[in-house]
Amino acid sequence: MKKEIGIIGYPLGHTMSPTIHESAFNKLELDMKFNIWETKPENLEQAINNLRNNNILGSCVTLPHKFKVINFLDELDETAVEMKAVNWIVNNDGKLVGHNTDWEGFTKSLDFINYNIQNKISLILGAGGSAKAVCMSLLKGDAKKIYVYNRTKANSTNLVENFSKHKSRIHIIEKNNLEDPKFLNDIDMIINTTSLGMTGGPNPSISPINTDIINKNALCYDLVYSPSITPFLSGAKKNNIKYLGGLSMLVFQAALGFKLTTKLDPPIENMLKSVGIES
Ligand code: NDP
């Protein structure tokens, strides 16, 4: 029987995952199928149990299920435990193991442009699931300092508490810091992890920060990948500031999941090319 992988999330209308994985199946001449398992929260348990089928190697997990899915798994890897979030499930002969490849996808996207996190000062905008992945990546990469700003302060507090072992390196900031050029001047990298600027999201035309007053040598990184140039990145471009969109992270987290599920080395160049990124 054909081996299968897929994606579980809701909604999944514009997912790029099939394109990325099918490019890998084609390159490696694998007779495999990629499924879009659009799953409402009330059907999550059933969708996860379906993964125990022996023709299914595993599945990517996306919004809004990255946390709740943990309840239905048999085991978690070390980073999924630390982050309390899962974005890939591997079916090991009926035993479902949760992994998190988002943080490493973020690290690899920076490696890809030869950007070294070590000793850098970063500002994370947002404190949801992807902010946690970014935080994990920055901590593992020996970042010097991480500032976090989020609309809802309680969520920034949760994020920082999640990494309480590293509390000397993570600090919550207030909204007025985002308008203070002196504060912003020390920041090497600004990462938008909010859904501001996302097509189909609540505020597609808004940048999370005024790019006219930030350090011109900073890197502006937007995790949002649709559109490829978000309002935040368009502001960076206008100010001649280096920028990176979220598409390469999406591919790298997918490639790591491909390896976990198929046990094969992912053809990363083809996977990047499938979404228009030349390596
Ligand atoms: P979450 O729902 O976990 O977090 C959303 C974040 O956005 C929260 O911090 C929330 O703040 C903030 N936010 C939402 N609306 C507003 C608003 N109107 N004003 C200010 N802040 C707002 O989502 P994720 O972290 O999982 O995903 C966030 C974005 O990152 C999405 O666009 C997603 O597509 C992208 N992403 C990209 C990946 C990639 O591989 N490139 C991987 C994962 C995510 P509050 O706490 O106040 O609600």
mmCIF file of C-alpha atoms and ligand atoms in Angstrom:
data_model
loop_
_atom_site.group_PDB
_atom_site.id
_atom_site.type_symbol
_atom_site.label_atom_id
_atom_site.label_comp_id
_atom_site.label_asym_id
_atom_site.label_seq_id
_atom_site.Cartn_x
_atom_site.Cartn_y
_atom_site.Cartn_z
ATOM 1 C CA MET A 1 0.000 0.000 0.000
ATOM 2 C CA LYS A 2 1.159 3.565 -0.778
ATOM 3 C CA LYS A 3 2.901 5.273 2.149
ATOM 4 C CA GLU A 4 1.335 8.578 3.160
ATOM 5 C CA ILE A 5 2.109 11.709 5.134
ATOM 6 C CA GLY A 6 0.007 14.869 5.455
ATOM 7 C CA ILE A 7 -0.936 17.966 7.368
ATOM 8 C CA ILE A 8 -3.502 18.385 10.149
ATOM 9 C CA GLY A 9 -4.837 21.893 10.806
ATOM 10 C CA TYR A 10 -7.821 24.192 10.361
ATOM 11 C CA PRO A 11 -8.359 25.940 8.036
ATOM 12 C CA LEU A 12 -5.889 24.626 5.446
ATOM 13 C CA GLY A 13 -7.138 26.434 2.335
ATOM 14 C CA HIS A 14 -3.805 27.947 1.276
ATOM 15 C CA THR A 15 -1.322 25.449 2.682
ATOM 16 C CA MET A 16 1.961 25.162 0.756
ATOM 17 C CA SER A 17 2.865 21.847 2.402
ATOM 18 C CA PRO A 18 1.679 19.606 -0.504
ATOM 19 C CA THR A 19 3.823 21.563 -2.996
ATOM 20 C CA ILE A 20 6.912 21.308 -0.769
ATOM 21 C CA HIS A 21 6.555 17.578 -0.003
ATOM 22 C CA GLU A 22 5.474 16.520 -3.482
ATOM 23 C CA SER A 23 8.635 18.136 -4.870
ATOM 24 C CA ALA A 24 10.599 15.824 -2.547
ATOM 25 C CA PHE A 25 8.548 12.739 -3.554
ATOM 26 C CA ASN A 26 9.213 13.563 -7.225
ATOM 27 C CA LYS A 27 12.922 14.156 -6.792
ATOM 28 C CA LEU A 28 13.407 10.913 -4.832
ATOM 29 C CA GLU A 29 10.934 9.019 -7.069
ATOM 30 C CA LEU A 30 8.842 7.974 -4.077
ATOM 31 C CA ASP A 31 5.381 6.550 -4.727
ATOM 32 C CA MET A 32 3.912 8.453 -1.777
ATOM 33 C CA LYS A 33 0.826 10.575 -1.149
ATOM 34 C CA PHE A 34 0.564 13.884 0.742
ATOM 35 C CA ASN A 35 -2.852 14.415 2.387
ATOM 36 C CA ILE A 36 -4.564 17.598 3.501
ATOM 37 C CA TRP A 37 -6.403 16.515 6.647
ATOM 38 C CA GLU A 38 -8.422 19.645 7.418
ATOM 39 C CA THR A 39 -9.546 19.010 11.000
ATOM 40 C CA LYS A 40 -11.832 21.042 13.230
ATOM 41 C CA PRO A 41 -10.857 21.033 16.928
ATOM 42 C CA GLU A 42 -13.754 18.727 17.859
ATOM 43 C CA ASN A 43 -12.429 16.076 15.429
ATOM 44 C CA LEU A 44 -8.785 16.258 16.475
ATOM 45 C CA GLU A 45 -8.643 13.080 18.571
ATOM 46 C CA GLN A 46 -10.099 10.989 15.741
ATOM 47 C CA ALA A 47 -7.730 12.552 13.170
ATOM 48 C CA ILE A 48 -4.734 11.743 15.380
ATOM 49 C CA ASN A 49 -5.871 8.173 15.981
ATOM 50 C CA ASN A 50 -6.152 7.697 12.200
ATOM 51 C CA LEU A 51 -2.387 8.278 11.996
ATOM 52 C CA ARG A 52 -1.791 4.906 13.704
ATOM 53 C CA ASN A 53 -2.620 3.178 10.407
ATOM 54 C CA ASN A 54 0.398 1.305 9.151
ATOM 55 C CA ASN A 55 0.490 3.005 5.718
ATOM 56 C CA ILE A 56 0.754 6.431 7.394
ATOM 57 C CA LEU A 57 4.262 7.541 8.319
ATOM 58 C CA GLY A 58 3.170 10.663 10.175
ATOM 59 C CA SER A 59 1.831 14.178 9.824
ATOM 60 C CA CYS A 60 2.666 17.830 10.097
ATOM 61 C CA VAL A 61 0.494 19.710 12.628
ATOM 62 C CA THR A 62 -0.385 23.351 12.301
ATOM 63 C CA LEU A 63 -2.744 25.976 13.744
ATOM 64 C CA PRO A 64 -4.766 25.671 15.905
ATOM 65 C CA HIS A 65 -3.693 22.193 17.073
ATOM 66 C CA LYS A 66 0.008 22.480 18.021
ATOM 67 C CA PHE A 67 -0.743 22.423 21.773
ATOM 68 C CA LYS A 68 -3.925 20.353 22.102
ATOM 69 C CA VAL A 69 -2.497 17.542 20.018
ATOM 70 C CA ILE A 70 -0.144 16.617 22.868
ATOM 71 C CA ASN A 71 -3.116 15.082 24.734
ATOM 72 C CA PHE A 72 -3.505 12.396 22.069
ATOM 73 C CA LEU A 73 0.147 11.330 21.610
ATOM 74 C CA ASP A 74 2.099 8.490 23.232
ATOM 75 C CA GLU A 75 5.459 10.212 23.556
ATOM 76 C CA LEU A 76 7.199 13.571 22.966
ATOM 77 C CA ASP A 77 10.773 14.359 22.033
ATOM 78 C CA GLU A 78 12.849 16.605 24.303
ATOM 79 C CA THR A 79 12.162 19.936 22.573
ATOM 80 C CA ALA A 80 8.434 19.248 22.212
ATOM 81 C CA VAL A 81 8.387 18.711 25.990
ATOM 82 C CA GLU A 82 10.292 21.933 26.608
ATOM 83 C CA MET A 83 8.129 23.943 24.201
ATOM 84 C CA LYS A 84 4.852 22.199 25.044
ATOM 85 C CA ALA A 85 4.105 22.279 21.305
ATOM 86 C CA VAL A 86 4.220 19.729 18.498
ATOM 87 C CA ASN A 87 4.388 20.410 14.767
ATOM 88 C CA TRP A 88 5.249 16.878 13.539
ATOM 89 C CA ILE A 89 3.928 13.479 14.562
ATOM 90 C CA VAL A 90 5.758 10.289 13.630
ATOM 91 C CA ASN A 91 3.931 6.960 13.541
ATOM 92 C CA ASN A 92 6.339 4.357 14.963
ATOM 93 C CA ASP A 93 4.394 1.132 14.344
ATOM 94 C CA GLY A 94 1.232 2.522 15.913
ATOM 95 C CA LYS A 95 2.999 4.556 18.598
ATOM 96 C CA LEU A 96 2.649 8.298 17.964
ATOM 97 C CA VAL A 97 5.637 10.469 18.845
ATOM 98 C CA GLY A 98 5.434 14.284 18.838
ATOM 99 C CA HIS A 99 8.326 16.454 17.660
ATOM 100 C CA ASN A 100 8.949 20.148 17.186
ATOM 101 C CA THR A 101 10.930 21.201 14.114
ATOM 102 C CA ASP A 102 9.784 24.860 14.018
ATOM 103 C CA TRP A 103 12.682 26.092 16.158
ATOM 104 C CA GLU A 104 15.281 24.266 14.066
ATOM 105 C CA GLY A 105 13.561 25.424 10.886
ATOM 106 C CA PHE A 106 14.086 28.989 12.121
ATOM 107 C CA THR A 107 17.761 28.286 12.914
ATOM 108 C CA LYS A 108 18.344 26.728 9.497
ATOM 109 C CA SER A 109 16.686 29.649 7.721
ATOM 110 C CA LEU A 110 19.253 31.955 9.335
ATOM 111 C CA ASP A 111 22.127 29.584 8.531
ATOM 112 C CA PHE A 112 20.892 29.623 4.935
ATOM 113 C CA ILE A 113 21.598 33.368 4.700
ATOM 114 C CA ASN A 114 24.784 33.011 6.801
ATOM 115 C CA TYR A 115 23.347 34.972 9.711
ATOM 116 C CA ASN A 116 24.932 34.082 13.037
ATOM 117 C CA ILE A 117 22.703 34.436 16.113
ATOM 118 C CA GLN A 118 25.548 34.168 18.634
ATOM 119 C CA ASN A 119 25.913 37.252 20.854
ATOM 120 C CA LYS A 120 23.173 39.090 18.997
ATOM 121 C CA ILE A 121 20.366 41.083 20.637
ATOM 122 C CA SER A 122 16.921 40.250 19.268
ATOM 123 C CA LEU A 123 13.442 41.664 19.614
ATOM 124 C CA ILE A 124 10.579 39.204 19.255
ATOM 125 C CA LEU A 125 7.183 40.727 18.438
ATOM 126 C CA GLY A 126 4.437 38.362 19.587
ATOM 127 C CA ALA A 127 4.271 35.637 22.205
ATOM 128 C CA GLY A 128 2.316 32.793 20.613
ATOM 129 C CA GLY A 129 3.462 29.357 19.484
ATOM 130 C CA SER A 130 5.901 30.554 16.844
ATOM 131 C CA ALA A 131 7.466 33.066 19.270
ATOM 132 C CA LYS A 132 8.310 30.107 21.498
ATOM 133 C CA ALA A 133 10.053 28.369 18.600
ATOM 134 C CA VAL A 134 12.029 31.523 17.804
ATOM 135 C CA CYS A 135 12.987 31.925 21.467
ATOM 136 C CA MET A 136 14.175 28.318 21.644
ATOM 137 C CA SER A 137 16.276 28.792 18.502
ATOM 138 C CA LEU A 138 17.849 32.019 19.783
ATOM 139 C CA LEU A 139 18.662 30.469 23.163
ATOM 140 C CA LYS A 140 20.211 27.380 21.588
ATOM 141 C CA GLY A 141 22.184 29.664 19.259
ATOM 142 C CA ASP A 142 23.690 31.571 22.203
ATOM 143 C CA ALA A 143 21.938 34.870 21.567
ATOM 144 C CA LYS A 144 23.095 37.540 23.992
ATOM 145 C CA LYS A 145 19.722 39.021 24.861
ATOM 146 C CA ILE A 146 16.094 38.542 23.792
ATOM 147 C CA TYR A 147 13.413 41.196 24.243
ATOM 148 C CA VAL A 148 9.759 40.215 23.893
ATOM 149 C CA TYR A 149 6.858 42.537 23.178
ATOM 150 C CA ASN A 150 3.295 41.272 22.909
ATOM 151 C CA ARG A 151 -0.130 42.945 22.830
ATOM 152 C CA THR A 152 -1.299 40.775 25.737
ATOM 153 C CA LYS A 153 1.295 41.010 28.483
ATOM 154 C CA ALA A 154 0.112 37.835 30.233
ATOM 155 C CA ASN A 155 1.153 35.874 27.123
ATOM 156 C CA SER A 156 4.668 37.433 27.155
ATOM 157 C CA THR A 157 4.907 36.442 30.807
ATOM 158 C CA ASN A 158 3.937 32.859 29.943
ATOM 159 C CA LEU A 159 6.553 32.772 27.207
ATOM 160 C CA VAL A 160 9.315 33.978 29.519
ATOM 161 C CA GLU A 161 8.219 31.558 32.263
ATOM 162 C CA ASN A 162 8.431 28.731 29.751
ATOM 163 C CA PHE A 163 12.157 29.481 29.477
ATOM 164 C CA SER A 164 12.700 30.369 33.134
ATOM 165 C CA LYS A 165 16.093 28.580 33.128
ATOM 166 C CA HIS A 166 17.307 31.384 30.846
ATOM 167 C CA LYS A 167 15.584 34.313 32.533
ATOM 168 C CA SER A 168 18.719 36.469 32.628
ATOM 169 C CA ARG A 169 18.647 36.564 28.825
ATOM 170 C CA ILE A 170 14.905 37.131 28.155
ATOM 171 C CA HIS A 171 13.158 40.381 29.022
ATOM 172 C CA ILE A 172 9.627 41.632 28.515
ATOM 173 C CA ILE A 173 9.359 45.165 27.164
ATOM 174 C CA GLU A 174 6.536 47.705 27.030
ATOM 175 C CA LYS A 175 4.922 49.316 23.993
ATOM 176 C CA ASN A 176 6.775 52.621 24.515
ATOM 177 C CA ASN A 177 10.103 50.798 23.902
ATOM 178 C CA LEU A 178 8.928 50.082 20.361
ATOM 179 C CA GLU A 179 8.767 53.836 19.779
ATOM 180 C CA ASP A 180 12.167 54.589 21.368
ATOM 181 C CA PRO A 181 14.954 54.912 18.748
ATOM 182 C CA LYS A 182 17.605 54.654 21.495
ATOM 183 C CA PHE A 183 16.294 51.237 22.572
ATOM 184 C CA LEU A 184 15.837 50.108 18.980
ATOM 185 C CA ASN A 185 19.354 51.134 18.045
ATOM 186 C CA ASP A 186 20.820 48.241 20.061
ATOM 187 C CA ILE A 187 18.672 45.594 18.388
ATOM 188 C CA ASP A 188 20.391 43.358 15.820
ATOM 189 C CA MET A 189 17.340 41.405 14.685
ATOM 190 C CA ILE A 190 13.588 42.091 14.874
ATOM 191 C CA ILE A 191 11.335 39.080 14.369
ATOM 192 C CA ASN A 192 7.620 39.410 13.733
ATOM 193 C CA THR A 193 5.848 36.338 15.073
ATOM 194 C CA THR A 194 2.412 37.971 15.224
ATOM 195 C CA SER A 195 -0.162 37.396 12.519
ATOM 196 C CA LEU A 196 -0.103 41.125 11.647
ATOM 197 C CA GLY A 197 0.470 41.470 7.906
ATOM 198 C CA MET A 198 -0.791 37.990 7.055
ATOM 199 C CA THR A 199 -3.097 37.582 4.053
ATOM 200 C CA GLY A 200 -6.507 36.533 5.328
ATOM 201 C CA GLY A 201 -5.524 37.426 8.911
ATOM 202 C CA PRO A 202 -7.221 40.082 11.046
ATOM 203 C CA ASN A 203 -4.827 42.927 10.047
ATOM 204 C CA PRO A 204 -3.166 42.227 6.661
ATOM 205 C CA SER A 205 -2.077 45.842 6.044
ATOM 206 C CA ILE A 206 -0.402 46.597 9.404
ATOM 207 C CA SER A 207 3.295 46.401 10.314
ATOM 208 C CA PRO A 208 3.967 45.391 13.948
ATOM 209 C CA ILE A 209 6.629 48.137 14.247
ATOM 210 C CA ASN A 210 7.566 51.457 12.651
ATOM 211 C CA THR A 211 10.552 50.555 10.463
ATOM 212 C CA ASP A 212 11.503 54.231 9.982
ATOM 213 C CA ILE A 213 13.024 54.387 13.479
ATOM 214 C CA ILE A 214 14.817 51.040 13.793
ATOM 215 C CA ASN A 215 18.535 50.310 13.546
ATOM 216 C CA LYS A 216 19.429 50.399 9.842
ATOM 217 C CA ASN A 217 21.882 47.514 10.349
ATOM 218 C CA ALA A 218 19.265 45.238 11.879
ATOM 219 C CA LEU A 219 17.781 42.194 10.175
ATOM 220 C CA CYS A 220 13.986 42.340 9.872
ATOM 221 C CA TYR A 221 12.572 38.808 9.876
ATOM 222 C CA ASP A 222 8.862 38.183 9.301
ATOM 223 C CA LEU A 223 7.603 34.666 10.031
ATOM 224 C CA VAL A 224 4.527 35.471 7.964
ATOM 225 C CA TYR A 225 5.087 34.049 4.468
ATOM 226 C CA SER A 226 1.909 35.096 2.723
ATOM 227 C CA PRO A 227 2.342 37.649 1.217
ATOM 228 C CA SER A 228 6.083 37.237 0.604
ATOM 229 C CA ILE A 229 6.580 40.976 1.197
ATOM 230 C CA THR A 230 4.520 41.906 4.243
ATOM 231 C CA PRO A 231 3.941 45.496 5.418
ATOM 232 C CA PHE A 232 6.827 44.980 7.926
ATOM 233 C CA LEU A 233 9.217 43.814 5.180
ATOM 234 C CA SER A 234 8.040 46.484 2.799
ATOM 235 C CA GLY A 235 8.926 49.077 5.477
ATOM 236 C CA ALA A 236 12.360 47.478 5.880
ATOM 237 C CA LYS A 237 12.894 47.503 2.112
ATOM 238 C CA LYS A 238 11.919 51.181 1.895
ATOM 239 C CA ASN A 239 14.554 51.955 4.571
ATOM 240 C CA ASN A 240 17.250 49.794 2.930
ATOM 241 C CA ILE A 241 17.210 47.397 5.867
ATOM 242 C CA LYS A 242 18.031 43.714 5.333
ATOM 243 C CA TYR A 243 14.963 41.463 5.541
ATOM 244 C CA LEU A 244 13.829 37.854 5.384
ATOM 245 C CA GLY A 245 10.339 36.383 4.966
ATOM 246 C CA GLY A 246 8.962 33.190 6.545
ATOM 247 C CA LEU A 247 8.999 30.928 3.506
ATOM 248 C CA SER A 248 12.455 29.412 3.988
ATOM 249 C CA MET A 249 11.639 28.560 7.643
ATOM 250 C CA LEU A 250 8.481 26.837 6.415
ATOM 251 C CA VAL A 251 10.550 24.732 4.008
ATOM 252 C CA PHE A 252 13.250 23.877 6.550
ATOM 253 C CA GLN A 253 10.731 22.759 9.202
ATOM 254 C CA ALA A 254 9.047 20.661 6.486
ATOM 255 C CA ALA A 255 12.365 19.113 5.420
ATOM 256 C CA LEU A 256 13.097 18.142 9.035
ATOM 257 C CA GLY A 257 9.629 16.556 9.286
ATOM 258 C CA PHE A 258 10.161 14.752 5.979
ATOM 259 C CA LYS A 259 13.340 13.214 7.388
ATOM 260 C CA LEU A 260 11.632 12.210 10.664
ATOM 261 C CA THR A 261 8.753 10.477 8.885
ATOM 262 C CA THR A 262 10.399 8.929 5.792
ATOM 263 C CA LYS A 263 13.885 8.436 7.377
ATOM 264 C CA LEU A 264 15.291 9.788 4.076
ATOM 265 C CA ASP A 265 17.506 12.807 3.498
ATOM 266 C CA PRO A 266 15.281 15.580 2.161
ATOM 267 C CA PRO A 267 16.202 17.070 -1.246
ATOM 268 C CA ILE A 268 16.318 20.524 0.263
ATOM 269 C CA GLU A 269 17.246 22.394 -2.948
ATOM 270 C CA ASN A 270 14.158 21.009 -4.697
ATOM 271 C CA MET A 271 11.946 21.745 -1.723
ATOM 272 C CA LEU A 272 13.154 25.358 -1.619
ATOM 273 C CA LYS A 273 12.781 25.670 -5.381
ATOM 274 C CA SER A 274 9.184 24.416 -5.211
ATOM 275 C CA VAL A 275 8.239 27.666 -3.429
ATOM 276 C CA GLY A 276 10.471 29.883 -5.537
ATOM 277 C CA ILE A 277 13.645 30.002 -3.401
ATOM 278 C CA GLU A 278 16.938 29.431 -5.250
ATOM 279 C CA SER A 279 19.827 28.060 -3.183
HETATM 280 P P1 NDP B 1 -0.472 32.254 17.655
HETATM 281 O O1 NDP B 1 -1.938 32.323 17.444
HETATM 282 O O2 NDP B 1 0.092 31.265 18.599
HETATM 283 O O3 NDP B 1 0.058 33.706 18.115
HETATM 284 C C1 NDP B 1 -0.408 34.869 17.464
HETATM 285 C C2 NDP B 1 0.372 36.080 17.981
HETATM 286 O O4 NDP B 1 -0.055 37.220 17.200
HETATM 287 C C3 NDP B 1 0.101 36.427 19.441
HETATM 288 O O5 NDP B 1 1.272 36.955 20.011
HETATM 289 C C4 NDP B 1 -0.987 37.515 19.319
HETATM 290 O O6 NDP B 1 -1.004 38.408 20.397
HETATM 291 C C5 NDP B 1 -0.502 38.255 18.094
HETATM 292 N N1 NDP B 1 -1.563 39.013 17.454
HETATM 293 C C6 NDP B 1 -2.640 38.529 16.783
HETATM 294 N N2 NDP B 1 -3.405 39.559 16.337
HETATM 295 C C7 NDP B 1 -2.797 40.701 16.748
HETATM 296 C C8 NDP B 1 -3.092 42.080 16.608
HETATM 297 N N3 NDP B 1 -4.188 42.513 15.954
HETATM 298 N N4 NDP B 1 -2.237 42.993 17.132
HETATM 299 C C9 NDP B 1 -1.122 42.577 17.788
HETATM 300 N N5 NDP B 1 -0.794 41.274 17.968
HETATM 301 C C10 NDP B 1 -1.625 40.361 17.445
HETATM 302 O O7 NDP B 1 0.134 32.057 16.189
HETATM 303 P P2 NDP B 1 1.581 31.501 15.766
HETATM 304 O O8 NDP B 1 2.597 32.069 16.673
HETATM 305 O O9 NDP B 1 1.567 30.044 15.587
HETATM 306 O O10 NDP B 1 1.714 32.130 14.293
HETATM 307 C C11 NDP B 1 1.887 33.514 14.104
HETATM 308 C C12 NDP B 1 2.286 33.804 12.651
HETATM 309 O O11 NDP B 1 3.499 33.132 12.334
HETATM 310 C C13 NDP B 1 1.244 33.305 11.638
HETATM 311 O O12 NDP B 1 1.145 34.269 10.621
HETATM 312 C C14 NDP B 1 1.858 32.031 11.087
HETATM 313 O O13 NDP B 1 1.467 31.777 9.752
HETATM 314 C C15 NDP B 1 3.343 32.365 11.141
HETATM 315 N N6 NDP B 1 4.162 31.154 11.251
HETATM 316 C C16 NDP B 1 5.120 30.929 10.309
HETATM 317 C C17 NDP B 1 5.919 29.812 10.365
HETATM 318 C C18 NDP B 1 6.950 29.602 9.318
HETATM 319 O O14 NDP B 1 7.436 28.468 9.187
HETATM 320 N N7 NDP B 1 7.332 30.627 8.600
HETATM 321 C C19 NDP B 1 5.779 28.818 11.439
HETATM 322 C C20 NDP B 1 4.759 29.140 12.405
HETATM 323 C C21 NDP B 1 3.973 30.274 12.293
HETATM 324 P P3 NDP B 1 -1.947 38.173 21.708
HETATM 325 O O15 NDP B 1 -1.174 37.244 22.599
HETATM 326 O O16 NDP B 1 -2.113 39.534 22.241
HETATM 327 O O17 NDP B 1 -3.227 37.566 21.199
#
